[in-house]
Short mmCIF file of C-alpha atoms in Angstrom, two decimals:
data_model
loop_
_atom_site.label_atom_id
_atom_site.label_comp_id
_atom_site.label_asym_id
_atom_site.label_seq_id
_atom_site.Cartn_x
_atom_site.Cartn_y
_atom_site.Cartn_z
CA MET A 56 -0.01 0.28 0.15
CA GLN A 57 1.20 3.23 -0.99
CA ARG A 58 0.58 7.03 -0.94
CA ALA A 59 2.03 10.11 -2.07
CA PHE A 60 1.81 13.89 0.23
CA ARG A 61 2.93 17.13 -1.31
CA ILE A 62 3.10 20.12 1.06
CA ARG A 63 3.93 23.78 0.65
CA THR A 64 6.99 24.77 2.50
CA GLU A 65 5.03 26.29 5.66
CA LEU A 66 5.25 24.75 9.28
CA ARG A 67 1.85 24.24 9.67
CA GLU A 68 1.69 22.05 6.91
CA ILE A 69 2.99 19.92 8.93
CA PRO A 70 0.11 18.45 11.38
CA HIS A 71 -1.88 18.20 8.51
CA LEU A 72 -0.22 15.87 7.19
CA ALA A 73 0.45 14.25 10.57
CA GLU A 74 -3.29 13.26 10.31
CA GLN A 75 -2.94 11.96 7.20
CA VAL A 76 -0.22 9.80 8.26
CA GLU A 77 -2.19 8.19 11.20
CA ALA A 78 -5.35 7.72 8.39
CA PHE A 79 -2.90 5.76 5.85
CA CYS A 80 -1.18 3.86 8.74
CA GLU A 81 -4.61 2.85 10.37
CA GLU A 82 -5.86 1.99 6.64
CA ALA A 83 -2.12 0.52 5.99
CA GLY A 84 -3.00 -1.94 9.73
CA ILE A 85 0.33 0.01 11.31
CA SER A 86 0.17 -0.40 14.90
CA MET A 87 -0.99 2.53 16.53
CA SER A 88 2.33 2.57 18.83
CA SER A 89 4.03 3.09 15.65
CA VAL A 90 2.46 6.10 14.19
CA TYR A 91 3.79 8.89 16.64
CA PRO A 92 7.77 7.95 15.91
CA ILE A 93 6.69 8.46 12.21
CA ASN A 94 4.98 11.28 12.33
CA LEU A 95 8.02 12.64 15.07
CA VAL A 96 10.91 11.91 12.65
CA LEU A 97 8.55 13.34 9.45
CA ASP A 98 8.00 16.58 11.57
CA GLU A 99 11.48 16.58 12.58
CA TRP A 100 12.77 16.47 8.99
CA LEU A 101 10.42 18.57 7.74
CA THR A 102 10.76 21.66 10.23
CA ASN A 103 14.58 21.12 9.48
CA LEU A 104 13.63 21.25 5.68
CA ILE A 105 11.37 24.24 6.16
CA THR A 106 13.52 26.47 8.45
CA TYR A 107 16.62 26.05 6.67
CA ALA A 108 16.41 24.86 3.31
CA PHE A 109 14.32 27.41 0.95
CA ASP A 110 16.37 30.45 1.26
CA ASP A 111 14.45 32.20 -2.02
CA GLU A 112 11.66 33.55 -3.14
CA ALA A 113 10.71 30.58 -5.41
CA GLU A 114 7.77 28.16 -4.72
CA HIS A 115 8.72 25.00 -3.75
CA THR A 116 6.90 21.74 -2.61
CA ILE A 117 8.08 19.26 -0.92
CA GLU A 118 6.56 15.28 -1.48
CA VAL A 119 6.28 12.79 0.96
CA ASN A 120 5.71 9.03 -0.15
CA LEU A 121 4.83 6.23 2.46
CA CYS A 122 5.21 2.56 1.35
CA LYS A 123 3.82 -0.22 3.36
CA ALA A 124 4.88 -3.61 2.45
CA ASP A 125 5.09 -6.88 4.12
CA ASP A 126 9.06 -6.28 5.33
CA GLY A 127 8.03 -2.94 6.88
CA LEU A 128 6.85 0.95 5.76
CA THR A 129 9.50 2.73 3.82
CA ILE A 130 9.47 6.40 4.01
CA THR A 131 10.85 8.85 1.79
CA VAL A 132 11.04 12.22 1.38
CA THR A 133 11.73 14.46 -1.50
CA ASP A 134 12.91 18.30 -1.82
CA ASP A 135 15.19 20.64 -4.20
CA GLY A 136 15.85 22.54 -1.33
CA GLN A 137 19.68 23.28 0.01
CA ALA A 138 21.05 19.31 0.50
CA PHE A 139 21.84 18.62 3.92
CA ASN A 140 22.90 14.72 4.77
CA PRO A 141 21.54 13.38 8.07
CA LEU A 142 24.11 11.40 8.68
CA THR A 143 27.34 13.72 7.64
CA ASP A 144 26.49 17.23 8.25
CA ALA A 145 23.98 16.99 11.60
CA PRO A 146 26.10 17.87 14.26
CA GLU A 147 26.22 15.17 17.41
CA ALA A 148 23.27 15.40 19.41
CA GLN A 149 24.47 16.43 23.50
CA LEU A 150 22.65 13.69 25.45
CA ASP A 151 24.43 14.91 28.50
CA GLY A 152 25.31 17.25 30.59
CA ASP A 153 23.23 19.40 33.64
CA ILE A 154 20.40 21.58 32.70
CA GLU A 155 22.91 25.00 32.26
CA SER A 156 24.99 23.12 29.77
CA ARG A 157 22.82 21.39 27.91
CA GLN A 158 21.55 22.26 24.21
CA VAL A 159 18.85 20.80 21.94
CA GLY A 160 20.38 20.91 18.65
CA GLY A 161 20.65 17.63 16.61
CA LEU A 162 17.85 16.05 18.63
CA GLY A 163 15.75 15.81 15.71
CA ILE A 164 18.23 13.46 13.68
CA HIS A 165 19.05 11.65 16.99
CA PHE A 166 15.16 11.08 17.11
CA MET A 167 15.74 9.50 13.28
CA LYS A 168 18.55 7.31 14.33
CA THR A 169 16.98 5.97 17.19
CA LEU A 170 13.58 5.47 15.67
CA MET A 171 14.32 4.21 12.53
CA ASP A 172 15.85 0.93 11.29
CA GLU A 173 17.48 2.59 8.35
CA ILE A 174 18.09 5.89 6.73
CA ASP A 175 19.32 6.69 3.42
CA TYR A 176 20.12 10.25 1.74
CA HIS A 177 21.03 10.97 -1.65
CA SER A 178 21.45 14.32 -3.47
CA ALA A 179 21.20 14.89 -7.57
CA ASP A 180 20.68 17.62 -10.06
CA GLY A 181 19.34 19.52 -7.19
CA VAL A 182 16.41 16.66 -5.74
CA ASN A 183 17.10 15.62 -2.28
CA ARG A 184 15.85 12.47 -1.30
CA LEU A 185 16.16 10.74 2.47
CA THR A 186 14.32 7.08 2.86
CA LEU A 187 13.60 5.59 5.60
CA ARG A 188 12.51 2.27 6.81
CA LYS A 189 11.17 1.06 10.52
CA GLN A 190 10.36 -2.34 10.73
CA PRO A 191 8.11 -4.36 11.17
CA VAL A 192 5.54 -1.60 11.96
CA MET B 228 -2.63 26.26 21.31
CA GLN B 229 -4.88 26.28 24.79
CA VAL B 230 -3.36 26.66 27.95
CA ASN B 231 -5.20 26.14 31.19
CA GLU B 232 -3.84 27.20 34.63
CA GLU B 233 -4.72 26.95 38.35
CA THR B 234 -3.38 27.73 41.82
CA ILE B 235 -2.51 25.00 43.86
CA ASP B 236 -1.22 25.96 47.76
CA GLY B 237 0.04 29.31 45.93
CA VAL B 238 1.79 27.08 42.77
CA LEU B 239 1.37 28.07 39.31
CA VAL B 240 0.17 25.08 37.71
CA VAL B 241 0.57 24.98 33.83
CA SER B 242 -1.38 22.81 31.29
CA PRO B 243 -0.73 23.40 27.80
CA ALA B 244 -3.23 21.29 25.56
CA GLY B 245 -2.38 19.49 21.67
CA ARG B 246 0.22 19.61 20.21
CA LEU B 247 4.21 21.38 21.48
CA ASP B 248 5.63 21.19 17.62
CA SER B 249 7.41 23.62 15.77
CA ASN B 250 4.38 25.37 15.28
CA THR B 251 3.17 26.59 18.44
CA SER B 252 6.43 26.63 20.80
CA PRO B 253 6.92 29.93 20.20
CA GLU B 254 3.77 30.74 21.21
CA PHE B 255 4.01 28.36 24.77
CA GLU B 256 7.51 29.53 25.17
CA ALA B 257 6.05 33.12 25.53
CA HIS B 258 3.01 32.55 27.58
CA LEU B 259 5.80 30.87 30.24
CA PHE B 260 8.52 33.16 30.26
CA GLN B 261 5.70 35.50 30.88
CA ARG B 262 4.21 34.05 33.76
CA MET B 263 7.88 33.43 34.88
CA GLU B 264 8.28 37.53 35.93
CA GLU B 265 6.15 36.85 39.25
CA HIS B 266 6.06 33.16 39.53
CA PRO B 267 10.02 31.94 40.37
CA SER B 268 8.78 28.22 40.00
CA LEU B 269 5.93 26.36 38.20
CA VAL B 270 4.61 23.28 37.78
CA ILE B 271 3.32 21.83 33.98
CA ARG B 272 1.13 19.86 33.15
CA PHE B 273 1.43 17.16 30.23
CA GLY B 274 -1.75 15.37 31.01
CA ASP B 275 -3.69 17.23 27.85
CA VAL B 276 -0.23 17.14 25.92
CA ASP B 277 -1.24 14.74 22.30
CA TYR B 278 2.45 15.70 20.94
CA ILE B 279 6.19 17.02 21.90
CA SER B 280 8.45 17.47 19.48
CA SER B 281 11.92 18.59 20.04
CA ALA B 282 10.92 21.99 19.51
CA GLY B 283 8.56 21.84 22.46
CA LEU B 284 11.31 20.06 24.38
CA ARG B 285 13.60 23.30 23.63
CA VAL B 286 10.89 25.32 25.60
CA MET B 287 11.34 22.57 28.45
CA LEU B 288 14.91 23.40 28.39
CA MET B 289 14.33 26.99 28.39
CA THR B 290 12.49 26.98 31.29
CA ALA B 291 14.33 25.00 32.87
CA LYS B 292 17.22 27.32 32.63
CA LYS B 293 15.72 30.66 33.19
CA ILE B 294 14.10 29.27 36.60
CA LYS B 295 17.47 28.16 38.14
CA GLN B 296 18.80 30.71 37.29
CA ASN B 297 16.21 32.73 38.70
CA GLY B 298 16.54 30.61 42.30
CA GLY B 299 13.32 28.78 41.64
CA ARG B 300 12.05 24.96 40.75
CA LEU B 301 10.47 23.87 37.87
CA VAL B 302 8.43 20.37 38.08
CA LEU B 303 6.58 18.45 34.99
CA CYS B 304 4.14 16.23 35.85
CA GLU B 305 1.69 13.25 34.43
CA ILE B 306 3.74 12.71 31.29
CA GLY B 307 2.09 9.52 29.55
CA ASP B 308 3.17 7.18 26.81
CA PRO B 309 4.70 8.09 23.92
CA ILE B 310 5.15 11.66 25.28
CA ARG B 311 7.40 10.24 28.26
CA GLU B 312 9.36 8.30 25.38
CA VAL B 313 10.60 11.13 24.05
CA PHE B 314 11.52 12.55 27.13
CA GLU B 315 13.57 9.96 27.68
CA ILE B 316 15.10 8.94 24.20
CA SER B 317 16.58 12.93 25.10
CA GLY B 318 17.63 12.12 28.14
CA PHE B 319 15.66 14.84 29.22
CA LEU B 320 14.29 12.65 32.73
CA THR B 321 17.83 12.99 34.35
CA ILE B 322 18.00 16.43 34.11
CA LEU B 323 14.62 17.60 34.44
CA GLU B 324 12.47 16.85 37.70
CA VAL B 325 9.61 14.98 36.80
CA CYS B 326 6.26 13.84 39.12
CA ASP B 327 3.68 11.35 38.78
CA ASP B 328 0.84 14.14 39.64
CA PRO B 329 0.18 17.76 40.13
CA ARG B 330 -0.36 18.07 43.64
CA GLY B 331 2.66 15.67 44.24
CA ALA B 332 4.76 18.30 41.95
CA VAL B 333 3.32 21.07 43.83
CA GLU B 334 4.91 19.43 47.03
CA ARG B 335 8.07 19.52 45.97
CA VAL B 336 8.27 23.17 44.77
CA ASN B 337 6.97 23.67 48.37
CA ALA B 338 9.20 21.53 50.00
#
């Protein structure tokens, strides 16, 4: 089962997408306990893209594709903004230290690495594609 | 976003409702920073929060830093699953004070 969603580069698109993702998961028989992590990781990535990847005035859209197969869920996010490889370009999240020294930077990517089973990022000819796999769902 | 408030034994208990994400967190942060001007200590109740992302966690961390600077105490309560899991994988449960219910949280503030 597969579904594609297209969103504008505005943060307020994210909660609407989350509702559609939840509906897809329900239809596809994905356990409700997987819905939160899936939406969290998508939210973190889309928030990063929308906040940092588009610095021109042109209109852009981001495509989110969900594909549920027997071996799990594959999520792809395709954009035409500035490339940012979460595996190599992101700072390591700081997970210890006291309140005064703690910073929040990098937590979104940390969620991605913790909650997804596979992460792949590919950028070519101005098109960036993040592929996430979660199994079983 | 909707934020409910009540005072228990002189302590302000703030209850945000719905999503704490990149859309709502700036407004919630401004709300909390305004409350901190009059309340050195706060309890934040998560019972009505359905969702938190790193943007919401950032607000918790900024609030905790500010309250600590001011010599007050911040206690969070009613953090149910799956929100608790987000706090946990962030390492936040070890640096923030967390209690089961608002009354227990207020007792800690007043201790």
